[in-house]
């Protein structure tokens, strides 16, 4: 696992005076390295993202230190844009950002309120403002995470009420930036168009972080972590089967990276459980090894290999067959 570059240690002058004690106490209380270490442990790869989050954390920590020592300090702009494909860790990183902001006193509560257009935009005149304001009230003191934020703006529909939601968000992002941090998320190309069409929104977002796609090798590493956390293991040949599955699945529509890996593991667990159950019907009681080991056949029966075509995701689901 790759780790982001380590920051240069902050050193205080003096020989144990009150200023040094203030700095040492603040560093102990914040425990930012603990949060960053958790982020590094929980997310495979994503080195550019981890590096950027570390830089933001360092900026906020130094700003906090300056304020503690009554040096000139202006609160940094904290609104962010996370761009990338589904399943690349945007929501997880948003939660870690919220924890860092809370530890350093930039938000009152360590919470993330995740919403989409449907939570903000109404269906008729006079409906959008109350919905948007209610969401902002729920997110007050924390982080508001708006997924697929570009759907708020639909210029092709003259009667669309998304513009009203955007106007309210702009006011809050400017006038209440000490009380709420907004993270806008979605596909990069669509977010770029969204910001071009809404320069007021673009001017309020200071940090643009792009989440790269995972490679197949990285997806296999993610699968290992997921399996281990559930107290399963991949039996002989199962990891090779999983890699073969991912080589095929990544080419198919609606691939969602870590989310698709999780779905694949869940389907493998279902096939594993069915295999164990059918064995018990034949009088064979499972051993501990049987209960924890996922075999190649539990993966190779996926419809991606064209072996059981009934194993299809229902229409309208967010992920394709696994």
PDB file of C-alpha atoms in Angstrom:
ATOM      1  CA  UNK A   1       0.000   0.000   0.000  1.00  0.00           C
ATOM      2  CA  UNK A   2       1.327   3.363  -0.994  1.00  0.00           C
ATOM      3  CA  UNK A   3       1.386   6.173   1.512  1.00  0.00           C
ATOM      4  CA  UNK A   4       1.130   9.879   0.782  1.00  0.00           C
ATOM      5  CA  UNK A   5       4.237  11.975   1.298  1.00  0.00           C
ATOM      6  CA  UNK A   6       4.867  12.846   4.924  1.00  0.00           C
ATOM      7  CA  UNK A   7       4.655  16.539   5.874  1.00  0.00           C
ATOM      8  CA  UNK A   8       7.591  18.505   7.265  1.00  0.00           C
ATOM      9  CA  UNK A   9       7.314  18.556  11.092  1.00  0.00           C
ATOM     10  CA  UNK A  10       6.213  21.842  12.643  1.00  0.00           C
ATOM     11  CA  UNK A  11       8.681  23.063  15.255  1.00  0.00           C
ATOM     12  CA  UNK A  12       8.057  25.746  17.835  1.00  0.00           C
ATOM     13  CA  UNK A  13      10.796  28.030  19.053  1.00  0.00           C
ATOM     14  CA  UNK A  14      11.715  28.304  22.685  1.00  0.00           C
ATOM     15  CA  UNK A  15      12.534  25.864  25.427  1.00  0.00           C
ATOM     16  CA  UNK A  16       9.150  24.725  26.669  1.00  0.00           C
ATOM     17  CA  UNK A  17       7.434  28.102  27.101  1.00  0.00           C
ATOM     18  CA  UNK A  18       3.674  28.668  26.953  1.00  0.00           C
ATOM     19  CA  UNK A  19       3.622  28.990  23.142  1.00  0.00           C
ATOM     20  CA  UNK A  20       5.271  25.616  22.687  1.00  0.00           C
ATOM     21  CA  UNK A  21       2.884  24.077  25.192  1.00  0.00           C
ATOM     22  CA  UNK A  22      -0.074  25.518  23.262  1.00  0.00           C
ATOM     23  CA  UNK A  23       1.192  24.029  20.018  1.00  0.00           C
ATOM     24  CA  UNK A  24       1.931  20.634  21.550  1.00  0.00           C
ATOM     25  CA  UNK A  25      -1.504  20.486  23.162  1.00  0.00           C
ATOM     26  CA  UNK A  26      -3.259  21.395  19.917  1.00  0.00           C
ATOM     27  CA  UNK A  27      -1.332  18.747  17.984  1.00  0.00           C
ATOM     28  CA  UNK A  28      -2.225  16.129  20.603  1.00  0.00           C
ATOM     29  CA  UNK A  29      -5.899  17.057  20.586  1.00  0.00           C
ATOM     30  CA  UNK A  30      -6.229  17.146  16.795  1.00  0.00           C
ATOM     31  CA  UNK A  31      -4.647  13.710  16.124  1.00  0.00           C
ATOM     32  CA  UNK A  32      -4.720  14.477  12.409  1.00  0.00           C
ATOM     33  CA  UNK A  33      -2.137  11.799  11.642  1.00  0.00           C
ATOM     34  CA  UNK A  34      -4.519   9.216  13.107  1.00  0.00           C
ATOM     35  CA  UNK A  35      -7.259  10.244  10.671  1.00  0.00           C
ATOM     36  CA  UNK A  36      -4.871  10.322   7.713  1.00  0.00           C
ATOM     37  CA  UNK A  37      -3.508   6.897   8.651  1.00  0.00           C
ATOM     38  CA  UNK A  38      -7.067   5.533   8.748  1.00  0.00           C
ATOM     39  CA  UNK A  39      -7.723   7.009   5.321  1.00  0.00           C
ATOM     40  CA  UNK A  40      -4.563   5.387   3.985  1.00  0.00           C
ATOM     41  CA  UNK A  41      -5.554   2.056   5.511  1.00  0.00           C
ATOM     42  CA  UNK A  42      -9.170   2.097   4.355  1.00  0.00           C
ATOM     43  CA  UNK A  43      -8.555   3.181   0.764  1.00  0.00           C
ATOM     44  CA  UNK A  44      -6.302   1.327  -1.644  1.00  0.00           C
ATOM     45  CA  UNK A  45      -4.139   3.503  -3.937  1.00  0.00           C
ATOM     46  CA  UNK A  46      -5.606   6.991  -4.654  1.00  0.00           C
ATOM     47  CA  UNK A  47      -2.220   8.525  -3.840  1.00  0.00           C
ATOM     48  CA  UNK A  48      -3.011  11.908  -5.511  1.00  0.00           C
ATOM     49  CA  UNK A  49      -6.220  12.178  -3.483  1.00  0.00           C
ATOM     50  CA  UNK A  50      -4.508  11.282  -0.200  1.00  0.00           C
ATOM     51  CA  UNK A  51      -1.728  13.765  -0.921  1.00  0.00           C
ATOM     52  CA  UNK A  52      -4.236  16.549  -1.551  1.00  0.00           C
ATOM     53  CA  UNK A  53      -6.182  15.769   1.615  1.00  0.00           C
ATOM     54  CA  UNK A  54      -2.926  15.788   3.587  1.00  0.00           C
ATOM     55  CA  UNK A  55      -2.078  19.203   2.118  1.00  0.00           C
ATOM     56  CA  UNK A  56      -5.488  20.568   3.068  1.00  0.00           C
ATOM     57  CA  UNK A  57      -5.136  19.129   6.572  1.00  0.00           C
ATOM     58  CA  UNK A  58      -1.705  20.752   6.904  1.00  0.00           C
ATOM     59  CA  UNK A  59      -3.105  24.106   5.734  1.00  0.00           C
ATOM     60  CA  UNK A  60      -5.914  23.971   8.288  1.00  0.00           C
ATOM     61  CA  UNK A  61      -3.621  22.836  11.088  1.00  0.00           C
ATOM     62  CA  UNK A  62      -1.157  25.654  10.449  1.00  0.00           C
ATOM     63  CA  UNK A  63      -4.031  28.141  10.244  1.00  0.00           C
ATOM     64  CA  UNK A  64      -5.262  26.843  13.603  1.00  0.00           C
ATOM     65  CA  UNK A  65      -1.787  27.162  15.109  1.00  0.00           C
ATOM     66  CA  UNK A  66      -1.498  30.742  13.847  1.00  0.00           C
ATOM     67  CA  UNK A  67      -4.830  31.667  15.403  1.00  0.00           C
ATOM     68  CA  UNK A  68      -3.833  30.044  18.696  1.00  0.00           C
ATOM     69  CA  UNK A  69      -0.733  32.239  18.748  1.00  0.00           C
ATOM     70  CA  UNK A  70      -2.760  35.331  17.715  1.00  0.00           C
ATOM     71  CA  UNK A  71      -1.047  35.656  14.343  1.00  0.00           C
ATOM     72  CA  UNK A  72      -2.842  37.062  11.309  1.00  0.00           C
ATOM     73  CA  UNK A  73      -5.101  34.345   9.918  1.00  0.00           C
ATOM     74  CA  UNK A  74      -8.071  34.237   7.537  1.00  0.00           C
ATOM     75  CA  UNK A  75     -10.297  31.163   7.523  1.00  0.00           C
ATOM     76  CA  UNK A  76      -9.492  29.220   4.338  1.00  0.00           C
ATOM     77  CA  UNK A  77     -12.274  28.553   1.844  1.00  0.00           C
ATOM     78  CA  UNK A  78     -13.278  24.943   2.419  1.00  0.00           C
ATOM     79  CA  UNK A  79     -15.926  24.116  -0.189  1.00  0.00           C
ATOM     80  CA  UNK A  80     -14.730  21.276  -2.432  1.00  0.00           C
ATOM     81  CA  UNK A  81     -15.380  19.415  -5.664  1.00  0.00           C
ATOM     82  CA  UNK A  82     -14.754  15.666  -5.893  1.00  0.00           C
ATOM     83  CA  UNK A  83     -14.724  14.307  -9.444  1.00  0.00           C
ATOM     84  CA  UNK A  84     -14.388  10.748 -10.619  1.00  0.00           C
ATOM     85  CA  UNK A  85     -16.261   7.612 -11.560  1.00  0.00           C
ATOM     86  CA  UNK A  86     -18.611   5.808  -9.130  1.00  0.00           C
ATOM     87  CA  UNK A  87     -16.965   3.658  -6.486  1.00  0.00           C
ATOM     88  CA  UNK A  88     -13.645   5.510  -6.393  1.00  0.00           C
ATOM     89  CA  UNK A  89     -13.903   6.562  -2.734  1.00  0.00           C
ATOM     90  CA  UNK A  90     -15.470  10.044  -2.877  1.00  0.00           C
ATOM     91  CA  UNK A  91     -17.964   9.483  -0.066  1.00  0.00           C
ATOM     92  CA  UNK A  92     -15.363   7.803   2.166  1.00  0.00           C
ATOM     93  CA  UNK A  93     -12.959  10.702   1.690  1.00  0.00           C
ATOM     94  CA  UNK A  94     -15.746  13.196   2.430  1.00  0.00           C
ATOM     95  CA  UNK A  95     -16.309  11.487   5.787  1.00  0.00           C
ATOM     96  CA  UNK A  96     -12.600  11.702   6.626  1.00  0.00           C
ATOM     97  CA  UNK A  97     -12.538  15.360   5.592  1.00  0.00           C
ATOM     98  CA  UNK A  98     -15.451  16.003   7.948  1.00  0.00           C
ATOM     99  CA  UNK A  99     -13.543  14.330  10.780  1.00  0.00           C
ATOM    100  CA  UNK A 100     -10.457  16.472  10.127  1.00  0.00           C
ATOM    101  CA  UNK A 101     -12.514  19.666   9.944  1.00  0.00           C
ATOM    102  CA  UNK A 102     -14.271  18.787  13.182  1.00  0.00           C
ATOM    103  CA  UNK A 103     -11.059  17.920  15.039  1.00  0.00           C
ATOM    104  CA  UNK A 104      -9.589  21.287  14.079  1.00  0.00           C
ATOM    105  CA  UNK A 105     -12.724  23.224  14.962  1.00  0.00           C
ATOM    106  CA  UNK A 106     -13.740  24.261  11.424  1.00  0.00           C
ATOM    107  CA  UNK A 107     -17.141  22.585  11.722  1.00  0.00           C
ATOM    108  CA  UNK A 108     -19.195  22.018  14.839  1.00  0.00           C
ATOM    109  CA  UNK A 109     -20.204  18.413  14.167  1.00  0.00           C
ATOM    110  CA  UNK A 110     -18.435  15.429  12.636  1.00  0.00           C
ATOM    111  CA  UNK A 111     -21.193  14.593  10.176  1.00  0.00           C
ATOM    112  CA  UNK A 112     -21.806  14.281   6.441  1.00  0.00           C
ATOM    113  CA  UNK A 113     -25.290  14.748   4.995  1.00  0.00           C
ATOM    114  CA  UNK A 114     -25.315  13.112   1.545  1.00  0.00           C
ATOM    115  CA  UNK A 115     -28.015  14.208  -0.915  1.00  0.00           C
ATOM    116  CA  UNK A 116     -28.875  14.281  -4.608  1.00  0.00           C
ATOM    117  CA  UNK A 117     -30.996  16.576  -6.772  1.00  0.00           C
ATOM    118  CA  UNK A 118     -34.216  14.885  -5.600  1.00  0.00           C
ATOM    119  CA  UNK A 119     -33.523  15.990  -2.029  1.00  0.00           C
ATOM    120  CA  UNK A 120     -33.095  19.632  -3.045  1.00  0.00           C
ATOM    121  CA  UNK A 121     -35.348  20.370  -6.009  1.00  0.00           C
ATOM    122  CA  UNK A 122     -39.127  20.443  -5.838  1.00  0.00           C
ATOM    123  CA  UNK A 123     -41.719  19.466  -8.417  1.00  0.00           C
ATOM    124  CA  UNK A 124     -43.767  22.653  -8.422  1.00  0.00           C
ATOM    125  CA  UNK A 125     -43.539  26.377  -7.735  1.00  0.00           C
ATOM    126  CA  UNK A 126     -42.688  27.156  -4.111  1.00  0.00           C
ATOM    127  CA  UNK A 127     -41.507  23.628  -3.330  1.00  0.00           C
ATOM    128  CA  UNK A 128     -37.740  23.920  -3.970  1.00  0.00           C
ATOM    129  CA  UNK A 129     -36.832  26.623  -1.440  1.00  0.00           C
ATOM    130  CA  UNK A 130     -38.283  24.746   1.577  1.00  0.00           C
ATOM    131  CA  UNK A 131     -36.677  21.459   0.479  1.00  0.00           C
ATOM    132  CA  UNK A 132     -33.264  23.037  -0.038  1.00  0.00           C
ATOM    133  CA  UNK A 133     -33.418  24.972   3.211  1.00  0.00           C
ATOM    134  CA  UNK A 134     -34.431  21.844   5.124  1.00  0.00           C
ATOM    135  CA  UNK A 135     -31.393  19.965   3.755  1.00  0.00           C
ATOM    136  CA  UNK A 136     -29.124  22.882   4.644  1.00  0.00           C
ATOM    137  CA  UNK A 137     -30.593  22.902   8.144  1.00  0.00           C
ATOM    138  CA  UNK A 138     -29.812  19.203   8.543  1.00  0.00           C
ATOM    139  CA  UNK A 139     -26.262  19.735   7.309  1.00  0.00           C
ATOM    140  CA  UNK A 140     -25.677  22.842   9.393  1.00  0.00           C
ATOM    141  CA  UNK A 141     -22.481  22.569  11.421  1.00  0.00           C
ATOM    142  CA  UNK A 142     -21.141  19.802   9.206  1.00  0.00           C
ATOM    143  CA  UNK A 143     -20.509  18.768   5.609  1.00  0.00           C
ATOM    144  CA  UNK A 144     -23.141  18.701   2.862  1.00  0.00           C
ATOM    145  CA  UNK A 145     -22.211  16.159   0.156  1.00  0.00           C
ATOM    146  CA  UNK A 146     -24.161  16.677  -3.091  1.00  0.00           C
ATOM    147  CA  UNK A 147     -23.704  13.711  -5.414  1.00  0.00           C
ATOM    148  CA  UNK A 148     -24.141  14.236  -9.160  1.00  0.00           C
ATOM    149  CA  UNK A 149     -24.410  17.951  -8.474  1.00  0.00           C
ATOM    150  CA  UNK A 150     -24.600  18.816 -12.184  1.00  0.00           C
ATOM    151  CA  UNK A 151     -28.190  17.562 -12.264  1.00  0.00           C
ATOM    152  CA  UNK A 152     -29.139  20.690 -10.357  1.00  0.00           C
ATOM    153  CA  UNK A 153     -28.661  22.630 -13.591  1.00  0.00           C
ATOM    154  CA  UNK A 154     -30.855  21.660 -16.553  1.00  0.00           C
ATOM    155  CA  UNK A 155     -30.843  24.539 -19.028  1.00  0.00           C
ATOM    156  CA  UNK A 156     -32.808  22.516 -21.576  1.00  0.00           C
ATOM    157  CA  UNK A 157     -35.865  22.716 -19.298  1.00  0.00           C
ATOM    158  CA  UNK A 158     -37.111  26.277 -18.855  1.00  0.00           C
ATOM    159  CA  UNK A 159     -39.440  25.221 -16.046  1.00  0.00           C
ATOM    160  CA  UNK A 160     -36.795  23.368 -14.072  1.00  0.00           C
ATOM    161  CA  UNK A 161     -36.433  24.511 -10.461  1.00  0.00           C
ATOM    162  CA  UNK A 162     -32.824  23.449  -9.990  1.00  0.00           C
ATOM    163  CA  UNK A 163     -31.594  27.005 -10.571  1.00  0.00           C
ATOM    164  CA  UNK A 164     -33.506  28.092  -7.470  1.00  0.00           C
ATOM    165  CA  UNK A 165     -31.688  25.460  -5.400  1.00  0.00           C
ATOM    166  CA  UNK A 166     -28.356  26.627  -6.820  1.00  0.00           C
ATOM    167  CA  UNK A 167     -29.107  30.249  -5.891  1.00  0.00           C
ATOM    168  CA  UNK A 168     -29.890  29.261  -2.298  1.00  0.00           C
ATOM    169  CA  UNK A 169     -26.748  27.132  -2.114  1.00  0.00           C
ATOM    170  CA  UNK A 170     -24.630  30.008  -3.423  1.00  0.00           C
ATOM    171  CA  UNK A 171     -25.934  32.331  -0.728  1.00  0.00           C
ATOM    172  CA  UNK A 172     -25.268  29.824   2.040  1.00  0.00           C
ATOM    173  CA  UNK A 173     -21.815  28.890   0.698  1.00  0.00           C
ATOM    174  CA  UNK A 174     -20.865  32.575   0.819  1.00  0.00           C
ATOM    175  CA  UNK A 175     -22.685  33.897   3.865  1.00  0.00           C
ATOM    176  CA  UNK A 176     -22.518  30.828   6.127  1.00  0.00           C
ATOM    177  CA  UNK A 177     -19.150  29.375   5.139  1.00  0.00           C
ATOM    178  CA  UNK A 178     -18.144  29.324   8.807  1.00  0.00           C
ATOM    179  CA  UNK A 179     -21.048  27.006   9.545  1.00  0.00           C
ATOM    180  CA  UNK A 180     -21.186  24.538   6.651  1.00  0.00           C
ATOM    181  CA  UNK A 181     -18.850  22.981   4.095  1.00  0.00           C
ATOM    182  CA  UNK A 182     -20.293  21.921   0.742  1.00  0.00           C
ATOM    183  CA  UNK A 183     -18.738  19.105  -1.307  1.00  0.00           C
ATOM    184  CA  UNK A 184     -19.997  18.794  -4.903  1.00  0.00           C
ATOM    185  CA  UNK A 185     -19.371  15.410  -6.525  1.00  0.00           C
ATOM    186  CA  UNK A 186     -19.812  13.700  -9.874  1.00  0.00           C
ATOM    187  CA  UNK A 187     -18.252  12.726 -13.181  1.00  0.00           C
ATOM    188  CA  UNK A 188     -15.392  15.054 -14.114  1.00  0.00           C
ATOM    189  CA  UNK A 189     -16.575  16.112 -17.575  1.00  0.00           C
ATOM    190  CA  UNK A 190     -20.079  16.888 -16.341  1.00  0.00           C
ATOM    191  CA  UNK A 191     -18.777  18.758 -13.304  1.00  0.00           C
ATOM    192  CA  UNK A 192     -16.501  20.825 -15.561  1.00  0.00           C
ATOM    193  CA  UNK A 193     -19.527  21.796 -17.674  1.00  0.00           C
ATOM    194  CA  UNK A 194     -21.516  22.547 -14.529  1.00  0.00           C
ATOM    195  CA  UNK A 195     -18.874  24.953 -13.240  1.00  0.00           C
ATOM    196  CA  UNK A 196     -18.542  26.617 -16.645  1.00  0.00           C
ATOM    197  CA  UNK A 197     -22.285  27.199 -16.699  1.00  0.00           C
ATOM    198  CA  UNK A 198     -22.346  28.386 -13.080  1.00  0.00           C
ATOM    199  CA  UNK A 199     -19.308  30.637 -12.518  1.00  0.00           C
ATOM    200  CA  UNK A 200     -20.676  31.752  -9.153  1.00  0.00           C
ATOM    201  CA  UNK A 201     -20.474  28.178  -7.916  1.00  0.00           C
ATOM    202  CA  UNK A 202     -17.002  27.711  -9.368  1.00  0.00           C
ATOM    203  CA  UNK A 203     -15.706  30.819  -7.586  1.00  0.00           C
ATOM    204  CA  UNK A 204     -16.845  29.459  -4.220  1.00  0.00           C
ATOM    205  CA  UNK A 205     -15.102  26.090  -4.564  1.00  0.00           C
ATOM    206  CA  UNK A 206     -11.443  26.234  -3.574  1.00  0.00           C
ATOM    207  CA  UNK A 207     -10.418  22.592  -3.723  1.00  0.00           C
ATOM    208  CA  UNK A 208     -10.944  20.463  -6.833  1.00  0.00           C
ATOM    209  CA  UNK A 209      -9.895  16.861  -6.267  1.00  0.00           C
ATOM    210  CA  UNK A 210      -9.998  14.261  -9.037  1.00  0.00           C
ATOM    211  CA  UNK A 211     -10.341  10.590  -8.060  1.00  0.00           C
ATOM    212  CA  UNK A 212      -8.545   8.311 -10.561  1.00  0.00           C
ATOM    213  CA  UNK A 213      -9.963   4.983 -11.684  1.00  0.00           C
ATOM    214  CA  UNK A 214      -8.664   1.849 -10.010  1.00  0.00           C
ATOM    215  CA  UNK A 215      -6.578  -0.644 -11.971  1.00  0.00           C
ATOM    216  CA  UNK A 216      -7.484  -4.336 -11.933  1.00  0.00           C
ATOM    217  CA  UNK A 217      -4.560  -4.999  -9.582  1.00  0.00           C
ATOM    218  CA  UNK A 218      -5.882  -2.366  -7.172  1.00  0.00           C
ATOM    219  CA  UNK A 219      -9.418  -3.782  -7.421  1.00  0.00           C
ATOM    220  CA  UNK A 220      -8.072  -7.219  -6.470  1.00  0.00           C
ATOM    221  CA  UNK A 221      -6.390  -5.638  -3.444  1.00  0.00           C
ATOM    222  CA  UNK A 222      -9.715  -4.020  -2.506  1.00  0.00           C
ATOM    223  CA  UNK A 223     -11.418  -7.402  -2.807  1.00  0.00           C
ATOM    224  CA  UNK A 224      -8.835  -8.973  -0.481  1.00  0.00           C
ATOM    225  CA  UNK A 225      -9.597  -6.334   2.158  1.00  0.00           C
ATOM    226  CA  UNK A 226     -13.342  -6.820   1.816  1.00  0.00           C
ATOM    227  CA  UNK A 227     -13.072 -10.581   2.090  1.00  0.00           C
ATOM    228  CA  UNK A 228     -10.800 -10.324   5.118  1.00  0.00           C
ATOM    229  CA  UNK A 229     -13.123  -7.884   6.908  1.00  0.00           C
ATOM    230  CA  UNK A 230     -16.003 -10.345   6.482  1.00  0.00           C
ATOM    231  CA  UNK A 231     -13.819 -13.181   7.821  1.00  0.00           C
ATOM    232  CA  UNK A 232     -13.773 -15.070   4.550  1.00  0.00           C
ATOM    233  CA  UNK A 233     -10.793 -16.110   2.460  1.00  0.00           C
ATOM    234  CA  UNK A 234     -10.171 -16.776  -1.209  1.00  0.00           C
ATOM    235  CA  UNK A 235      -9.415 -20.443  -1.784  1.00  0.00           C
ATOM    236  CA  UNK A 236      -6.857 -21.782  -4.279  1.00  0.00           C
ATOM    237  CA  UNK A 237      -7.603 -20.353  -7.703  1.00  0.00           C
ATOM    238  CA  UNK A 238     -10.305 -17.989  -6.425  1.00  0.00           C
ATOM    239  CA  UNK A 239      -8.174 -14.867  -6.736  1.00  0.00           C
ATOM    240  CA  UNK A 240      -7.284 -15.806 -10.314  1.00  0.00           C
ATOM    241  CA  UNK A 241     -10.994 -16.292 -11.013  1.00  0.00           C
ATOM    242  CA  UNK A 242     -11.732 -12.904  -9.483  1.00  0.00           C
ATOM    243  CA  UNK A 243      -9.069 -11.234 -11.605  1.00  0.00           C
ATOM    244  CA  UNK A 244     -10.538 -12.866 -14.707  1.00  0.00           C
ATOM    245  CA  UNK A 245     -13.973 -11.622 -13.635  1.00  0.00           C
ATOM    246  CA  UNK A 246     -12.686  -8.063 -13.188  1.00  0.00           C
ATOM    247  CA  UNK A 247     -10.911  -8.092 -16.558  1.00  0.00           C
ATOM    248  CA  UNK A 248     -14.309  -8.755 -18.137  1.00  0.00           C
ATOM    249  CA  UNK A 249     -16.509  -6.716 -15.816  1.00  0.00           C
ATOM    250  CA  UNK A 250     -14.491  -3.508 -16.140  1.00  0.00           C
ATOM    251  CA  UNK A 251     -15.351  -3.464 -19.856  1.00  0.00           C
ATOM    252  CA  UNK A 252     -19.098  -3.687 -19.284  1.00  0.00           C
ATOM    253  CA  UNK A 253     -21.571  -0.849 -18.686  1.00  0.00           C
ATOM    254  CA  UNK A 254     -22.207   0.692 -15.277  1.00  0.00           C
ATOM    255  CA  UNK A 255     -18.942  -0.472 -13.762  1.00  0.00           C
ATOM    256  CA  UNK A 256     -18.560   1.178 -10.359  1.00  0.00           C
ATOM    257  CA  UNK A 257     -15.061   0.176  -9.216  1.00  0.00           C
ATOM    258  CA  UNK A 258     -15.018  -0.627  -5.471  1.00  0.00           C
ATOM    259  CA  UNK A 259     -18.818  -0.736  -5.413  1.00  0.00           C
ATOM    260  CA  UNK A 260     -18.843  -3.333  -8.184  1.00  0.00           C
ATOM    261  CA  UNK A 261     -16.170  -5.321  -6.346  1.00  0.00           C
ATOM    262  CA  UNK A 262     -18.325  -5.298  -3.215  1.00  0.00           C
ATOM    263  CA  UNK A 263     -21.334  -6.493  -5.220  1.00  0.00           C
ATOM    264  CA  UNK A 264     -19.237  -9.261  -6.776  1.00  0.00           C
ATOM    265  CA  UNK A 265     -18.090 -10.427  -3.351  1.00  0.00           C
ATOM    266  CA  UNK A 266     -21.676 -10.413  -2.088  1.00  0.00           C
ATOM    267  CA  UNK A 267     -22.795 -12.528  -5.046  1.00  0.00           C
ATOM    268  CA  UNK A 268     -19.891 -14.908  -4.452  1.00  0.00           C
ATOM    269  CA  UNK A 269     -20.986 -15.216  -0.823  1.00  0.00           C
ATOM    270  CA  UNK A 270     -24.505 -16.078  -1.984  1.00  0.00           C
ATOM    271  CA  UNK A 271     -23.221 -18.814  -4.272  1.00  0.00           C
ATOM    272  CA  UNK A 272     -20.891 -20.039  -1.513  1.00  0.00           C
ATOM    273  CA  UNK A 273     -23.782 -20.200   0.945  1.00  0.00           C
ATOM    274  CA  UNK A 274     -25.997 -22.028  -1.534  1.00  0.00           C
ATOM    275  CA  UNK A 275     -23.223 -24.526  -2.238  1.00  0.00           C
ATOM    276  CA  UNK A 276     -22.723 -25.187   1.491  1.00  0.00           C
ATOM    277  CA  UNK A 277     -26.468 -25.497   2.073  1.00  0.00           C
ATOM    278  CA  UNK A 278     -26.934 -27.985  -0.745  1.00  0.00           C
ATOM    279  CA  UNK A 279     -24.057 -30.030   0.675  1.00  0.00           C
ATOM    280  CA  UNK A 280     -25.814 -30.182   4.067  1.00  0.00           C
ATOM    281  CA  UNK A 281     -28.918 -31.555   2.330  1.00  0.00           C
ATOM    282  CA  UNK A 282     -26.734 -34.402   1.138  1.00  0.00           C
ATOM    283  CA  UNK A 283     -25.628 -35.042   4.711  1.00  0.00           C
ATOM    284  CA  UNK A 284     -22.222 -33.316   4.549  1.00  0.00           C
ATOM    285  CA  UNK A 285     -21.708 -30.999   7.512  1.00  0.00           C
ATOM    286  CA  UNK A 286     -19.430 -28.037   6.743  1.00  0.00           C
ATOM    287  CA  UNK A 287     -16.107 -27.535   8.465  1.00  0.00           C
ATOM    288  CA  UNK A 288     -14.801 -24.164   9.584  1.00  0.00           C
ATOM    289  CA  UNK A 289     -12.657 -24.102   6.438  1.00  0.00           C
ATOM    290  CA  UNK A 290     -15.733 -24.726   4.295  1.00  0.00           C
ATOM    291  CA  UNK A 291     -17.552 -21.821   5.948  1.00  0.00           C
ATOM    292  CA  UNK A 292     -14.816 -19.259   5.317  1.00  0.00           C
ATOM    293  CA  UNK A 293     -13.388 -20.295   1.943  1.00  0.00           C
ATOM    294  CA  UNK A 294     -14.728 -18.856  -1.306  1.00  0.00           C
ATOM    295  CA  UNK A 295     -13.914 -21.212  -4.151  1.00  0.00           C
ATOM    296  CA  UNK A 296     -13.330 -20.366  -7.836  1.00  0.00           C
ATOM    297  CA  UNK A 297     -16.743 -21.776  -8.766  1.00  0.00           C
ATOM    298  CA  UNK A 298     -18.414 -19.180  -6.522  1.00  0.00           C
ATOM    299  CA  UNK A 299     -16.987 -16.509  -8.818  1.00  0.00           C
ATOM    300  CA  UNK A 300     -16.960 -18.276 -12.185  1.00  0.00           C
ATOM    301  CA  UNK A 301     -20.739 -18.762 -12.125  1.00  0.00           C
ATOM    302  CA  UNK A 302     -21.177 -15.035 -12.674  1.00  0.00           C
ATOM    303  CA  UNK A 303     -23.131 -14.034 -15.772  1.00  0.00           C
ATOM    304  CA  UNK A 304     -20.036 -12.091 -16.818  1.00  0.00           C
ATOM    305  CA  UNK A 305     -18.702 -15.497 -17.889  1.00  0.00           C
ATOM    306  CA  UNK A 306     -22.020 -16.331 -19.563  1.00  0.00           C
ATOM    307  CA  UNK A 307     -22.640 -19.405 -17.402  1.00  0.00           C
ATOM    308  CA  UNK A 308     -25.881 -18.538 -15.594  1.00  0.00           C
ATOM    309  CA  UNK A 309     -27.791 -15.924 -17.542  1.00  0.00           C
ATOM    310  CA  UNK A 310     -30.500 -15.675 -14.887  1.00  0.00           C
ATOM    311  CA  UNK A 311     -27.949 -13.944 -12.637  1.00  0.00           C
ATOM    312  CA  UNK A 312     -28.734 -10.525 -14.085  1.00  0.00           C
ATOM    313  CA  UNK A 313     -29.205  -7.234 -12.297  1.00  0.00           C
ATOM    314  CA  UNK A 314     -32.870  -6.161 -12.451  1.00  0.00           C
ATOM    315  CA  UNK A 315     -33.733  -3.234 -14.772  1.00  0.00           C
ATOM    316  CA  UNK A 316     -33.066   0.122 -13.150  1.00  0.00           C
ATOM    317  CA  UNK A 317     -30.403  -1.197 -10.756  1.00  0.00           C
ATOM    318  CA  UNK A 318     -27.283   0.915 -10.229  1.00  0.00           C
ATOM    319  CA  UNK A 319     -24.848  -1.826 -11.117  1.00  0.00           C
ATOM    320  CA  UNK A 320     -24.604  -4.255 -14.009  1.00  0.00           C
ATOM    321  CA  UNK A 321     -24.539  -8.045 -13.675  1.00  0.00           C
ATOM    322  CA  UNK A 322     -21.956  -9.533 -11.371  1.00  0.00           C
TER     323      UNK A 322
END
